[in-house]
mmCIF file with all atom_site columns, C-alpha atoms in Angstrom:
data_model
loop_
_atom_site.group_PDB
_atom_site.id
_atom_site.type_symbol
_atom_site.label_atom_id
_atom_site.label_alt_id
_atom_site.label_comp_id
_atom_site.label_asym_id
_atom_site.label_entity_id
_atom_site.label_seq_id
_atom_site.pdbx_PDB_ins_code
_atom_site.Cartn_x
_atom_site.Cartn_y
_atom_site.Cartn_z
_atom_site.occupancy
_atom_site.B_iso_or_equiv
_atom_site.pdbx_formal_charge
_atom_site.auth_seq_id
_atom_site.auth_comp_id
_atom_site.auth_asym_id
_atom_site.auth_atom_id
_atom_site.pdbx_PDB_model_num
ATOM 1   C CA . UNK A 1 1   ? 223.407 230.769 189.458 1.00 0.00 ? 183 UNK A CA 1
ATOM 2   C CA . UNK A 1 2   ? 223.225 226.999 188.925 1.00 0.00 ? 184 UNK A CA 1
ATOM 3   C CA . UNK A 1 3   ? 226.449 225.191 188.230 1.00 0.00 ? 185 UNK A CA 1
ATOM 4   C CA . UNK A 1 4   ? 226.405 222.773 185.261 1.00 0.00 ? 186 UNK A CA 1
ATOM 5   C CA . UNK A 1 5   ? 227.718 220.152 187.681 1.00 0.00 ? 187 UNK A CA 1
ATOM 6   C CA . UNK A 1 6   ? 224.480 220.341 189.679 1.00 0.00 ? 188 UNK A CA 1
ATOM 7   C CA . UNK A 1 7   ? 222.470 218.971 186.758 1.00 0.00 ? 189 UNK A CA 1
ATOM 8   C CA . UNK A 1 8   ? 221.094 215.419 187.140 1.00 0.00 ? 190 UNK A CA 1
ATOM 9   C CA . UNK A 1 9   ? 222.444 214.485 183.674 1.00 0.00 ? 191 UNK A CA 1
ATOM 10  C CA . UNK A 1 10  ? 225.984 215.163 184.860 1.00 0.00 ? 192 UNK A CA 1
ATOM 11  C CA . UNK A 1 11  ? 225.547 212.804 187.809 1.00 0.00 ? 193 UNK A CA 1
ATOM 12  C CA . UNK A 1 12  ? 224.349 210.027 185.472 1.00 0.00 ? 194 UNK A CA 1
ATOM 13  C CA . UNK A 1 13  ? 227.303 210.523 183.139 1.00 0.00 ? 195 UNK A CA 1
ATOM 14  C CA . UNK A 1 14  ? 229.746 210.441 186.046 1.00 0.00 ? 196 UNK A CA 1
ATOM 15  C CA . UNK A 1 15  ? 228.185 207.261 187.436 1.00 0.00 ? 197 UNK A CA 1
ATOM 16  C CA . UNK A 1 16  ? 228.434 205.612 184.016 1.00 0.00 ? 198 UNK A CA 1
ATOM 17  C CA . UNK A 1 17  ? 232.087 206.595 183.670 1.00 0.00 ? 199 UNK A CA 1
ATOM 18  C CA . UNK A 1 18  ? 232.799 205.179 187.131 1.00 0.00 ? 200 UNK A CA 1
ATOM 19  C CA . UNK A 1 19  ? 231.295 201.835 186.071 1.00 0.00 ? 201 UNK A CA 1
ATOM 20  C CA . UNK A 1 20  ? 233.446 201.486 182.944 1.00 0.00 ? 202 UNK A CA 1
ATOM 21  C CA . UNK A 1 21  ? 236.473 199.275 183.470 1.00 0.00 ? 203 UNK A CA 1
ATOM 22  C CA . UNK A 1 22  ? 239.496 198.401 181.428 1.00 0.00 ? 204 UNK A CA 1
ATOM 23  C CA . UNK A 1 23  ? 239.207 194.980 179.772 1.00 0.00 ? 205 UNK A CA 1
ATOM 24  C CA . UNK A 1 24  ? 241.385 192.256 181.259 1.00 0.00 ? 206 UNK A CA 1
ATOM 25  C CA . UNK A 1 25  ? 244.887 192.120 179.809 1.00 0.00 ? 207 UNK A CA 1
ATOM 26  C CA . UNK A 1 26  ? 246.849 188.978 178.976 1.00 0.00 ? 208 UNK A CA 1
ATOM 27  C CA . UNK A 1 27  ? 250.561 188.260 178.707 1.00 0.00 ? 209 UNK A CA 1
ATOM 28  C CA . UNK A 1 28  ? 251.563 186.233 175.661 1.00 0.00 ? 210 UNK A CA 1
ATOM 29  C CA . UNK A 1 29  ? 254.393 183.899 176.611 1.00 0.00 ? 211 UNK A CA 1
ATOM 30  C CA . UNK A 1 30  ? 256.922 181.914 174.596 1.00 0.00 ? 212 UNK A CA 1
ATOM 31  C CA . UNK A 1 31  ? 258.352 178.758 176.166 1.00 0.00 ? 213 UNK A CA 1
ATOM 32  C CA . UNK A 1 32  ? 261.811 177.362 175.504 1.00 0.00 ? 214 UNK A CA 1
ATOM 33  C CA . UNK A 1 33  ? 262.288 173.948 173.921 1.00 0.00 ? 215 UNK A CA 1
ATOM 34  C CA . UNK A 1 34  ? 265.258 171.983 172.623 1.00 0.00 ? 216 UNK A CA 1
ATOM 35  C CA . UNK A 1 35  ? 264.241 172.034 168.938 1.00 0.00 ? 217 UNK A CA 1
ATOM 36  C CA . UNK A 1 36  ? 263.001 175.442 167.825 1.00 0.00 ? 218 UNK A CA 1
ATOM 37  C CA . UNK A 1 37  ? 265.860 177.494 166.425 1.00 0.00 ? 219 UNK A CA 1
ATOM 38  C CA . UNK A 1 38  ? 266.766 180.853 167.881 1.00 0.00 ? 220 UNK A CA 1
ATOM 39  C CA . UNK A 1 39  ? 266.482 182.357 164.416 1.00 0.00 ? 221 UNK A CA 1
ATOM 40  C CA . UNK A 1 40  ? 262.886 181.167 164.091 1.00 0.00 ? 222 UNK A CA 1
ATOM 41  C CA . UNK A 1 41  ? 261.966 182.619 167.494 1.00 0.00 ? 223 UNK A CA 1
ATOM 42  C CA . UNK A 1 42  ? 263.436 185.976 166.468 1.00 0.00 ? 224 UNK A CA 1
ATOM 43  C CA . UNK A 1 43  ? 261.483 185.775 163.199 1.00 0.00 ? 225 UNK A CA 1
ATOM 44  C CA . UNK A 1 44  ? 258.245 185.106 165.134 1.00 0.00 ? 226 UNK A CA 1
ATOM 45  C CA . UNK A 1 45  ? 258.885 187.994 167.519 1.00 0.00 ? 227 UNK A CA 1
ATOM 46  C CA . UNK A 1 46  ? 259.483 190.351 164.614 1.00 0.00 ? 228 UNK A CA 1
ATOM 47  C CA . UNK A 1 47  ? 256.632 189.211 162.361 1.00 0.00 ? 229 UNK A CA 1
ATOM 48  C CA . UNK A 1 48  ? 253.868 188.460 164.891 1.00 0.00 ? 230 UNK A CA 1
ATOM 49  C CA . UNK A 1 49  ? 254.710 190.911 167.666 1.00 0.00 ? 231 UNK A CA 1
ATOM 50  C CA . UNK A 1 50  ? 256.288 193.714 165.635 1.00 0.00 ? 232 UNK A CA 1
ATOM 51  C CA . UNK A 1 51  ? 259.532 193.700 167.609 1.00 0.00 ? 233 UNK A CA 1
ATOM 52  C CA . UNK A 1 52  ? 262.658 195.304 166.203 1.00 0.00 ? 234 UNK A CA 1
ATOM 53  C CA . UNK A 1 53  ? 265.657 193.004 165.771 1.00 0.00 ? 235 UNK A CA 1
ATOM 54  C CA . UNK A 1 54  ? 267.498 194.028 168.980 1.00 0.00 ? 236 UNK A CA 1
ATOM 55  C CA . UNK A 1 55  ? 264.409 193.611 171.167 1.00 0.00 ? 237 UNK A CA 1
ATOM 56  C CA . UNK A 1 56  ? 263.492 190.326 169.478 1.00 0.00 ? 238 UNK A CA 1
ATOM 57  C CA . UNK A 1 57  ? 266.980 188.953 170.151 1.00 0.00 ? 239 UNK A CA 1
ATOM 58  C CA . UNK A 1 58  ? 266.806 190.135 173.764 1.00 0.00 ? 240 UNK A CA 1
ATOM 59  C CA . UNK A 1 59  ? 263.426 188.395 174.325 1.00 0.00 ? 241 UNK A CA 1
ATOM 60  C CA . UNK A 1 60  ? 264.624 185.237 172.568 1.00 0.00 ? 242 UNK A CA 1
ATOM 61  C CA . UNK A 1 61  ? 267.706 185.074 174.807 1.00 0.00 ? 243 UNK A CA 1
ATOM 62  C CA . UNK A 1 62  ? 265.541 185.609 177.895 1.00 0.00 ? 244 UNK A CA 1
ATOM 63  C CA . UNK A 1 63  ? 263.305 182.710 176.819 1.00 0.00 ? 245 UNK A CA 1
ATOM 64  C CA . UNK A 1 64  ? 266.368 180.558 176.115 1.00 0.00 ? 246 UNK A CA 1
ATOM 65  C CA . UNK A 1 65  ? 267.979 181.266 179.500 1.00 0.00 ? 247 UNK A CA 1
ATOM 66  C CA . UNK A 1 66  ? 264.866 181.364 181.711 1.00 0.00 ? 248 UNK A CA 1
ATOM 67  C CA . UNK A 1 67  ? 262.532 178.906 180.011 1.00 0.00 ? 249 UNK A CA 1
ATOM 68  C CA . UNK A 1 68  ? 259.779 181.432 179.336 1.00 0.00 ? 250 UNK A CA 1
ATOM 69  C CA . UNK A 1 69  ? 259.448 185.065 178.296 1.00 0.00 ? 251 UNK A CA 1
ATOM 70  C CA . UNK A 1 70  ? 256.796 187.702 177.684 1.00 0.00 ? 252 UNK A CA 1
ATOM 71  C CA . UNK A 1 71  ? 256.229 188.788 174.079 1.00 0.00 ? 253 UNK A CA 1
ATOM 72  C CA . UNK A 1 72  ? 253.629 191.428 174.885 1.00 0.00 ? 254 UNK A CA 1
ATOM 73  C CA . UNK A 1 73  ? 250.478 192.284 176.813 1.00 0.00 ? 255 UNK A CA 1
ATOM 74  C CA . UNK A 1 74  ? 247.154 192.476 174.981 1.00 0.00 ? 256 UNK A CA 1
ATOM 75  C CA . UNK A 1 75  ? 243.402 192.217 175.317 1.00 0.00 ? 257 UNK A CA 1
ATOM 76  C CA . UNK A 1 76  ? 242.049 188.658 175.314 1.00 0.00 ? 258 UNK A CA 1
ATOM 77  C CA . UNK A 1 77  ? 241.071 188.610 171.640 1.00 0.00 ? 259 UNK A CA 1
ATOM 78  C CA . UNK A 1 78  ? 244.378 190.001 170.424 1.00 0.00 ? 260 UNK A CA 1
ATOM 79  C CA . UNK A 1 79  ? 246.357 187.656 172.688 1.00 0.00 ? 261 UNK A CA 1
ATOM 80  C CA . UNK A 1 80  ? 244.379 184.625 171.469 1.00 0.00 ? 262 UNK A CA 1
ATOM 81  C CA . UNK A 1 81  ? 244.974 185.592 167.855 1.00 0.00 ? 263 UNK A CA 1
ATOM 82  C CA . UNK A 1 82  ? 248.716 186.002 168.384 1.00 0.00 ? 264 UNK A CA 1
ATOM 83  C CA . UNK A 1 83  ? 248.994 182.677 170.258 1.00 0.00 ? 265 UNK A CA 1
ATOM 84  C CA . UNK A 1 84  ? 247.204 180.860 167.438 1.00 0.00 ? 266 UNK A CA 1
ATOM 85  C CA . UNK A 1 85  ? 249.312 182.578 164.780 1.00 0.00 ? 267 UNK A CA 1
ATOM 86  C CA . UNK A 1 86  ? 252.550 181.561 166.539 1.00 0.00 ? 268 UNK A CA 1
ATOM 87  C CA . UNK A 1 87  ? 251.328 177.984 166.947 1.00 0.00 ? 269 UNK A CA 1
ATOM 88  C CA . UNK A 1 88  ? 250.343 177.775 163.285 1.00 0.00 ? 270 UNK A CA 1
ATOM 89  C CA . UNK A 1 89  ? 253.660 179.226 162.095 1.00 0.00 ? 271 UNK A CA 1
ATOM 90  C CA . UNK A 1 90  ? 255.655 176.876 164.323 1.00 0.00 ? 272 UNK A CA 1
ATOM 91  C CA . UNK A 1 91  ? 253.737 173.768 163.253 1.00 0.00 ? 273 UNK A CA 1
ATOM 92  C CA . UNK A 1 92  ? 253.988 174.675 159.583 1.00 0.00 ? 274 UNK A CA 1
ATOM 93  C CA . UNK A 1 93  ? 257.788 174.849 159.989 1.00 0.00 ? 275 UNK A CA 1
ATOM 94  C CA . UNK A 1 94  ? 257.929 171.632 162.044 1.00 0.00 ? 276 UNK A CA 1
ATOM 95  C CA . UNK A 1 95  ? 258.796 173.277 165.369 1.00 0.00 ? 277 UNK A CA 1
ATOM 96  C CA . UNK A 1 96  ? 257.206 172.439 168.736 1.00 0.00 ? 278 UNK A CA 1
ATOM 97  C CA . UNK A 1 97  ? 257.371 176.086 169.906 1.00 0.00 ? 279 UNK A CA 1
ATOM 98  C CA . UNK A 1 98  ? 254.888 176.575 172.734 1.00 0.00 ? 280 UNK A CA 1
ATOM 99  C CA . UNK A 1 99  ? 253.051 179.876 173.017 1.00 0.00 ? 281 UNK A CA 1
ATOM 100 C CA . UNK A 1 100 ? 250.533 180.546 175.790 1.00 0.00 ? 282 UNK A CA 1
ATOM 101 C CA . UNK A 1 101 ? 248.687 183.396 177.427 1.00 0.00 ? 283 UNK A CA 1
ATOM 102 C CA . UNK A 1 102 ? 247.861 184.226 181.030 1.00 0.00 ? 284 UNK A CA 1
ATOM 103 C CA . UNK A 1 103 ? 245.939 187.038 182.660 1.00 0.00 ? 285 UNK A CA 1
ATOM 104 C CA . UNK A 1 104 ? 248.065 189.898 183.979 1.00 0.00 ? 286 UNK A CA 1
#
């Protein structure tokens, strides 16, 4: 009896699966400054990153105390979109809030 795993099609499928890789992931970072209010940072974390109030406050305090903090980890396209949205929101409110991304 021939096993289904001995079929050539199965070998091709397995090789293809082995070649597939996860896309690169990027950390989205907020940077502390002396002008952006803590309330605005919490608002950004809630509205752009979907954080609940307690987690948003925790991240904001981390950024405030350490100079930088991670808002989330995303694929490149999602990270770029979130960085641009934060920058746009900050500029429209007159804040210099810096938001960047870096590969994990």
